[in-house]
Short mmCIF file of C-alpha atoms and ligand atoms in Angstrom, two decimals:
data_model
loop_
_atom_site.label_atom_id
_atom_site.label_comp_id
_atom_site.label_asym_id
_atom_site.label_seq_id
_atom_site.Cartn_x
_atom_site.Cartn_y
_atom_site.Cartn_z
CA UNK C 1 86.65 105.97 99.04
CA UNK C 2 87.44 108.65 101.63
CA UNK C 3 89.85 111.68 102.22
CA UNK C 4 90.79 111.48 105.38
CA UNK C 5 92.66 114.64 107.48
CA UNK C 6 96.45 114.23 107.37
CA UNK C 7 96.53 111.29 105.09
CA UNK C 8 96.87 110.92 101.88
CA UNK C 9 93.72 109.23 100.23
CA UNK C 10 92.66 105.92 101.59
CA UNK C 11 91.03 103.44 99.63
CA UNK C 12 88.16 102.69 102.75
CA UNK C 13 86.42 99.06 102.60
CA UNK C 14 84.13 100.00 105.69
CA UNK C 15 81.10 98.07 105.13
CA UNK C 16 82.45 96.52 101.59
CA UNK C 17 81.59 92.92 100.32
CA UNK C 18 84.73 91.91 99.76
CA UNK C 19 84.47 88.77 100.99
CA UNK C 20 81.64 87.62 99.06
CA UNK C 21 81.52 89.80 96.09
CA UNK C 22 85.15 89.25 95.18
CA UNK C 23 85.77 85.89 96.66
CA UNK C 24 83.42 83.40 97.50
CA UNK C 25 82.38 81.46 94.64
CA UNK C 26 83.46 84.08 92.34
CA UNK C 27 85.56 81.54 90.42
CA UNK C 28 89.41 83.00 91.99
CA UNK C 29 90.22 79.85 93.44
CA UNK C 30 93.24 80.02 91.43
CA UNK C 31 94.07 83.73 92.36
CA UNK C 32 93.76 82.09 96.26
CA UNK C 33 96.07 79.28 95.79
CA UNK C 34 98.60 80.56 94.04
CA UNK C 35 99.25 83.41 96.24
CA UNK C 36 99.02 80.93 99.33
CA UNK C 37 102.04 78.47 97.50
CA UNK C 38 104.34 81.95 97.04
CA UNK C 39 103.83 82.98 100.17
CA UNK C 40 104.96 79.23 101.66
CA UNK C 41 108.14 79.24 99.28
CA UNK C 42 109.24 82.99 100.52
CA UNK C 43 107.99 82.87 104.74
CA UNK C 44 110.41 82.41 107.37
CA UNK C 45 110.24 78.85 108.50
CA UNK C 46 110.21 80.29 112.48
CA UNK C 47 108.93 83.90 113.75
CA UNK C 48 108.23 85.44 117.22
CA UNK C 49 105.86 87.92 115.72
CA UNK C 50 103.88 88.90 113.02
CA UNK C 51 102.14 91.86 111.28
CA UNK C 52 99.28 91.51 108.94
CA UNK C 53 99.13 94.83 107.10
CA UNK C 54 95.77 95.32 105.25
CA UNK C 55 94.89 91.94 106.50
CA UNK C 56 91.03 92.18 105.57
CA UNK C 57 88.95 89.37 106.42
CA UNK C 58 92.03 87.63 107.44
CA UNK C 59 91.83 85.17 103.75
CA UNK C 60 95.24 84.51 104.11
CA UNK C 61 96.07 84.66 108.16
CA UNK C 62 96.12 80.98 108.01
CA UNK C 63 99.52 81.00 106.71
CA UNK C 64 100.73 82.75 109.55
CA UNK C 65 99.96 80.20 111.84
CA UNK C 66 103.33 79.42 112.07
CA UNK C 67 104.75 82.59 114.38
CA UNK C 68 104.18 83.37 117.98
CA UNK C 69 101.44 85.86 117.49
CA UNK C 70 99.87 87.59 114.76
CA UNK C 71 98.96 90.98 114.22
CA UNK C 72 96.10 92.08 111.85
CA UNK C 73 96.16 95.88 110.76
CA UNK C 74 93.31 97.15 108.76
CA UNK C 75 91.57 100.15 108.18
CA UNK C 76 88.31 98.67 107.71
CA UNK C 77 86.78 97.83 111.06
CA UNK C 78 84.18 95.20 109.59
CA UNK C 79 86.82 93.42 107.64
CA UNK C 80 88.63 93.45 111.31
CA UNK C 81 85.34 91.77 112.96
CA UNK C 82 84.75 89.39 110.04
CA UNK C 83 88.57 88.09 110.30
CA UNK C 84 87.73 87.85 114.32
CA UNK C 85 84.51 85.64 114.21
CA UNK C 86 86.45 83.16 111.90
CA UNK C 87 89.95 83.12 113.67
CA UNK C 88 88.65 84.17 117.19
CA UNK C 89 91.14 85.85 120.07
CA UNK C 90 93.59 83.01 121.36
CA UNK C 91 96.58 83.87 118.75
CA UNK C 92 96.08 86.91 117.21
CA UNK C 93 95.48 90.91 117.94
CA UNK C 94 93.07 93.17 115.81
CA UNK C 95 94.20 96.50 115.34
CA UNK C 96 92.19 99.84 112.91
CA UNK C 97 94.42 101.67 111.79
CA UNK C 98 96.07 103.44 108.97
CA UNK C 99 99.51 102.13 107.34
CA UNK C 100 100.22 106.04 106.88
CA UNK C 101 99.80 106.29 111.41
CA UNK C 102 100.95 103.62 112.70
CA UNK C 103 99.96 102.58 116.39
CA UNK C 104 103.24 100.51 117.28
CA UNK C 105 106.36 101.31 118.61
CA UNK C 106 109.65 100.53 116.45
CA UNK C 107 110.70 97.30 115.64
CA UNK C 108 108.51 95.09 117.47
CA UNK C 109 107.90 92.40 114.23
CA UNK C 110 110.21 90.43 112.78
CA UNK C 111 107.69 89.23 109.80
CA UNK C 112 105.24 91.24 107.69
CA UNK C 113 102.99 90.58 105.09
CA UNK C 114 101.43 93.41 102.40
CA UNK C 115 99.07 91.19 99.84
CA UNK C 116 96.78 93.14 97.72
CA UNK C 117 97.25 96.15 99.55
CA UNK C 118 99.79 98.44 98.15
CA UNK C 119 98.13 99.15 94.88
CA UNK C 120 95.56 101.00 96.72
CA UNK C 121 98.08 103.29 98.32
CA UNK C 122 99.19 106.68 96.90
CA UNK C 123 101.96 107.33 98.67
CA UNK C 124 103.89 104.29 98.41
CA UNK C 125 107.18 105.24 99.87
CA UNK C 126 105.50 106.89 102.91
CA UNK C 127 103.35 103.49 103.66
CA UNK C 128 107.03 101.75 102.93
CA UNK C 129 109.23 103.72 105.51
CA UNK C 130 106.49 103.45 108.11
CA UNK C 131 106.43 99.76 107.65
CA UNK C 132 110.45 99.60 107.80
CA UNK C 133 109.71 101.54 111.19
CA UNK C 134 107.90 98.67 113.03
CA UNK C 135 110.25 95.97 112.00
CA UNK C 136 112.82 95.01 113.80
CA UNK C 137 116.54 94.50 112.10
CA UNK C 138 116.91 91.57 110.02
CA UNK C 139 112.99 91.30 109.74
CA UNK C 140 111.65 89.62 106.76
CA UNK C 141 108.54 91.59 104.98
CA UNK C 142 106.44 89.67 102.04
CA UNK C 143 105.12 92.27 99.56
CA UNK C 144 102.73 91.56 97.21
CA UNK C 145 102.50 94.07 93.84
CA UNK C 146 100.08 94.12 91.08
CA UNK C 147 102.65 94.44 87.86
CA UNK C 148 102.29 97.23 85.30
CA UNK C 149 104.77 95.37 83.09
CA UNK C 150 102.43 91.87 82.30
CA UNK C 151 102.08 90.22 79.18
CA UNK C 152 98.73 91.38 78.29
CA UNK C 153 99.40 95.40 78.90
CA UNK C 154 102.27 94.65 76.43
CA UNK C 155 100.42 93.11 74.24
CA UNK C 156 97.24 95.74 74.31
CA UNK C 157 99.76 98.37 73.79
CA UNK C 158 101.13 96.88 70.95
CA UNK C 159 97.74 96.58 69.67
CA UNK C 160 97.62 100.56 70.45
CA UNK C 161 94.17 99.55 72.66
CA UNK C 162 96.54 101.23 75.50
CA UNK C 163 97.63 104.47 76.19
CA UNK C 164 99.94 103.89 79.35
CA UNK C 165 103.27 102.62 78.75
CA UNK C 166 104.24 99.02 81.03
CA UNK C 167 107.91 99.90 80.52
CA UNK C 168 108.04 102.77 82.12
CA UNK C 169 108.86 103.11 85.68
CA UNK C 170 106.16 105.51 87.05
CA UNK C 171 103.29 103.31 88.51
CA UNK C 172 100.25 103.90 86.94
CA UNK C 173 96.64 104.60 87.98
CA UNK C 174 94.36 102.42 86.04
CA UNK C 175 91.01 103.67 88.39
CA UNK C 176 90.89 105.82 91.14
CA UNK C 177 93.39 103.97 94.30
CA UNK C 178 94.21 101.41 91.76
CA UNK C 179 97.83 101.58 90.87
CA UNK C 180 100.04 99.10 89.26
CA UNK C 181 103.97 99.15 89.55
CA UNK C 182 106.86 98.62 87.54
CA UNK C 183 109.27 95.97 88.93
CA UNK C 184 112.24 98.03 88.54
CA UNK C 185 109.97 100.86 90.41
CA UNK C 186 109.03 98.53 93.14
CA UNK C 187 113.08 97.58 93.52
CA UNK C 188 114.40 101.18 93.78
CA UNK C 189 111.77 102.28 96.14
CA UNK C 190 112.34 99.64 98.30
CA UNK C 191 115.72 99.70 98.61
CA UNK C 192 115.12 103.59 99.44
CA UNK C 193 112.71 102.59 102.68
CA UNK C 194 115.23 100.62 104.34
CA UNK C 195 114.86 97.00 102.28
CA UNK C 196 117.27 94.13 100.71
CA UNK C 197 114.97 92.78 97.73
CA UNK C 198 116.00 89.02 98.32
CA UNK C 199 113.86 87.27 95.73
CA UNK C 200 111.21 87.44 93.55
CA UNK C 201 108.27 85.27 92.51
CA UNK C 202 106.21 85.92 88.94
CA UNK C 203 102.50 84.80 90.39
CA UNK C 204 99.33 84.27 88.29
CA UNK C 205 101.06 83.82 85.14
CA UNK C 206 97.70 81.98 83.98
CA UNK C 207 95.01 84.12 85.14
CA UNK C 208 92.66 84.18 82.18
CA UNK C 209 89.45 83.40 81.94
CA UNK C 210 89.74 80.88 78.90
CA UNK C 211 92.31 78.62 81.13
CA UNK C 212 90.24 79.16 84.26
CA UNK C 213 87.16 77.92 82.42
CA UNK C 214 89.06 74.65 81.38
CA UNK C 215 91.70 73.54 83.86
CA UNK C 216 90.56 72.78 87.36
CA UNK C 217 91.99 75.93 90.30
CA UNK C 218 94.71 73.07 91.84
CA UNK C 219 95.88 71.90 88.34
CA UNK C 220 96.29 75.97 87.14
CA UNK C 221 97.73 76.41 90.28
CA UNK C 222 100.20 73.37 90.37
CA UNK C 223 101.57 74.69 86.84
CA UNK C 224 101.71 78.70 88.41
CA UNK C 225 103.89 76.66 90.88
CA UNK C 226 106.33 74.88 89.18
CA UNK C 227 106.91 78.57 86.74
CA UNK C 228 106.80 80.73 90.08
CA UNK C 229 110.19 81.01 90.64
CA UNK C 230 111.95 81.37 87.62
CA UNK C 231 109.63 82.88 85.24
CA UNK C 232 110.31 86.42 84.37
CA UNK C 233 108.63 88.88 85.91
CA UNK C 234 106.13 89.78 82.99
CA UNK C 235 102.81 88.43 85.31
CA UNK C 236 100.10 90.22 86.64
CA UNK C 237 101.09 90.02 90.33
CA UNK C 238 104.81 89.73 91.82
CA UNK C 239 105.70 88.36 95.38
CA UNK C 240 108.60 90.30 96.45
CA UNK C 241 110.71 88.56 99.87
CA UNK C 242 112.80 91.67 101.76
CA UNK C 243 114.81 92.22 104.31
CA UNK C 244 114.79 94.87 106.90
CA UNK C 245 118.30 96.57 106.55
CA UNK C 246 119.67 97.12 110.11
CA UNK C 247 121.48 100.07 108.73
CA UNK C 248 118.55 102.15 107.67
CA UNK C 249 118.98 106.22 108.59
CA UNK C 250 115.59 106.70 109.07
CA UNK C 251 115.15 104.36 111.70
CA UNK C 252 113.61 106.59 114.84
CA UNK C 253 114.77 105.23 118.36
CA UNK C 254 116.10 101.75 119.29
CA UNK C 255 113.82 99.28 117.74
CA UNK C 256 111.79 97.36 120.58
CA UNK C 257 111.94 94.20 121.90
CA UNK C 258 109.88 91.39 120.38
CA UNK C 259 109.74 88.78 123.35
CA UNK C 260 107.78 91.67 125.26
CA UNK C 261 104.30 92.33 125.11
CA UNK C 262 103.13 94.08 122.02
CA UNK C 263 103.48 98.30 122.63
CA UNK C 264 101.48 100.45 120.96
CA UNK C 265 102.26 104.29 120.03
CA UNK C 266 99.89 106.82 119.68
CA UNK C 267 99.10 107.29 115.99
CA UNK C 268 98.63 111.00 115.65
CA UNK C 269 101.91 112.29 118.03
CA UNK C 270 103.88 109.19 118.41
CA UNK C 271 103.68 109.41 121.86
CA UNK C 272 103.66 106.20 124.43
CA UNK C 273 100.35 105.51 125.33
CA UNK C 274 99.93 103.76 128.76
CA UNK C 275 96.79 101.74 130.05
CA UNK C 276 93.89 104.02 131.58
CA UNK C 277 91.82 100.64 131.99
CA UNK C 278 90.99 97.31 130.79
CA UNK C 279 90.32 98.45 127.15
CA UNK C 280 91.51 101.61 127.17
CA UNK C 281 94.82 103.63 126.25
CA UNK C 282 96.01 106.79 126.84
CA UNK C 283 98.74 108.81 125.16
CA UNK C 284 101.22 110.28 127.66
CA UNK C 285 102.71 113.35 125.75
CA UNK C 286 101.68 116.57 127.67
CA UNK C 287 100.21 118.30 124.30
CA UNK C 288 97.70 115.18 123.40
CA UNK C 289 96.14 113.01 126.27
CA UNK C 290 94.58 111.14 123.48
CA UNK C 291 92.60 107.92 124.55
CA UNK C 292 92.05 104.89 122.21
CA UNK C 293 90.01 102.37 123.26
CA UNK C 294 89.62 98.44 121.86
CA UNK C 295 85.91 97.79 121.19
CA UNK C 296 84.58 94.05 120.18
CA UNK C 297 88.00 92.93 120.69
CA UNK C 298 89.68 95.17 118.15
CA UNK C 299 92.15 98.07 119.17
CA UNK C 300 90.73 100.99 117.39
CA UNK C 301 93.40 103.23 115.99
CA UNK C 302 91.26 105.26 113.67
CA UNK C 303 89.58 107.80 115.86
CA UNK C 304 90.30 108.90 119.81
CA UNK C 305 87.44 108.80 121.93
C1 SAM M 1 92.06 94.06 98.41
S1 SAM M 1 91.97 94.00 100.16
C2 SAM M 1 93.16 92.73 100.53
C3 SAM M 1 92.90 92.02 101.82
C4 SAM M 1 93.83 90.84 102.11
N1 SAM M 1 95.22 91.23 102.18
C5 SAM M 1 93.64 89.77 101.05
O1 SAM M 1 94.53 89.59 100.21
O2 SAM M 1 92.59 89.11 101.08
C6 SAM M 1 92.82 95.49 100.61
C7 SAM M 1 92.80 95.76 102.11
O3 SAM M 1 93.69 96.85 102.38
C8 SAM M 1 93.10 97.66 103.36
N2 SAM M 1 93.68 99.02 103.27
C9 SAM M 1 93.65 99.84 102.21
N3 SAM M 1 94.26 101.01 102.51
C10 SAM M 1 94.68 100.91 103.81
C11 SAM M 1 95.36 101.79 104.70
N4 SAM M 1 95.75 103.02 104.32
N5 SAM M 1 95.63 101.36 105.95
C12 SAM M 1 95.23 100.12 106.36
N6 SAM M 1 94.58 99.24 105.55
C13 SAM M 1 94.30 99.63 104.30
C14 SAM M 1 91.62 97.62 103.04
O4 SAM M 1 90.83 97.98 104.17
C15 SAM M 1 91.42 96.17 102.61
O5 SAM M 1 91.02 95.33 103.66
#
């Protein structure tokens, strides 16, 4: 975990074994399913293009298939390579960067997907509005929350083995850039960053250990399934399908077009950044000259040159 300058704390997977330490063979083939069979019920059926935010090691990119082109933002520049060697170049672009400085011009998306992501962010309406920025009108955004309000937080604070309350609306920090979130938290700030909340999916309703240990990942996952959509929300995760509201007042600038080629924005001024080479960008505004470059085939957004 880092502090970066300017930012509010990041939760940095640089180097991490995410893949393999919290995946592979680690007995979550339930966890994968099930969030793969929300995101199918709540996805656009057509897209021009997508944004990946906090993509990792692109687990879930598959599902994106779909759209014209996908994006993958992360701040992690080995979870950006990893994703790269198993997806490779033709259909998607690798960007570092931070959600809280973002490198692309307005409204340039019309899908995004947050999965596992926004319950290491600390300033959750910030990373919201800057998201909202980059979508066009009309744009659909899948967010994925971990739920402070699930059955066994009510139940261990019933027990009084909890001090924090799941019914009330702050979100809470269980470790350090681990927060969960109340649904009614997740609805208002939303709708304050420029969202409709369209529907709402209560995901891993069975993720515990005893049923995991005894009922096969597709079976577990099949029954998650068929309970997804009209479950209440009392589960450890929720999948939350928005829309971008084309009336938004924060909304900075005509949002761009999506048929044209992707256009970046410099992440520290905002300013339009304009080739200076094959790999290399530079940032027009007179008071920065900032140049970002795209190493390994992944733009890197994190530091200038
Ligand atoms: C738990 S992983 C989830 C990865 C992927 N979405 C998945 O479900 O497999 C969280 C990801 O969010 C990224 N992340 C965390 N904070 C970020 C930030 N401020 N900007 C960009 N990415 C961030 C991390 O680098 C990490 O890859």
């Amino acid at each position: 975990m880092t502090q970066q300058p300017l930012s509010p704390p990041i939760c940095d997977y640089e180097g991490s074994g995410y893949e393999a330490d919290f995946w592979q063979g680690q007995g979550r083939d339930y966890e994968d399913r099930v969030e793969r069979i929300a995101l199918r019920r709540l996805l656009p059926v057509t897209g021009r293009r997508a944004l990946e935010i906090g993509a990792g090691y692109g687990r879930l990119t598959s599902e994106l298939d779909r759209y014209g082109h996908v994006v993958l933002l992360d701040y992690s520049r080995t979870m950006l390579a990893r994703a790269r060697a198993r997806l490779g170049d033709d259909h998607y672009t690798y960007v570092a960067a931070d959600i809280y400085h973002m490198p692309f011009q307005p409204g340039q998306f019309d899908i995004a997907t947050m999965i596992r992501v926004i319950h290491h962010l600390a300033d959750v309406p910030l990373a919201l509005a800057n998201i909202r920025q980059v979508l066009a009108p009309g744009a659909a955004f899948i967010l994925e929350y971990a739920n402070k309000r699930n059955l066994k937080a009510i139940l261990r604070r019933a027990a009084g083995r909890q001090a924090w309350n799941p019914g009330s609306l702050e979100p809470v920090e269980l470790i350090p850039l681990n927060f969960n979130f109340h649904p009614a938290y997740m609805l208002m700030v939303m709708r304050e960053s420029g969202f409709d909340v369209r529907r709402r999916l209560a995901v891993s309703y069975f993720r515990l250990g005893a049923l995991k240990r005894v009922i096969p990942g597709g079976a577990l996952a099949a029954m998650d399934g068929a309970v997804q959509t009209w479950a209440p929300l009392y589960s450890p995760s929720v999948f939350s399908a928005n829309e971008a509201r084309p009336d938004w007042p924060g909304q900075q600038g005509p949002a761009g077009d999506i048929d044209q080629p992707l256009a970046f924005r410099c992440p520290v001024c905002g300013g339009d950044l304009e080739a200076a080479g094959p790999d290399e960008l530079i940032c027009l505004a007179d008071t920065c000259g900032r140049r970002w470059v795209r190493r390994d085939g992944i733009y890197d957004f994190k530091e200038p040159l």
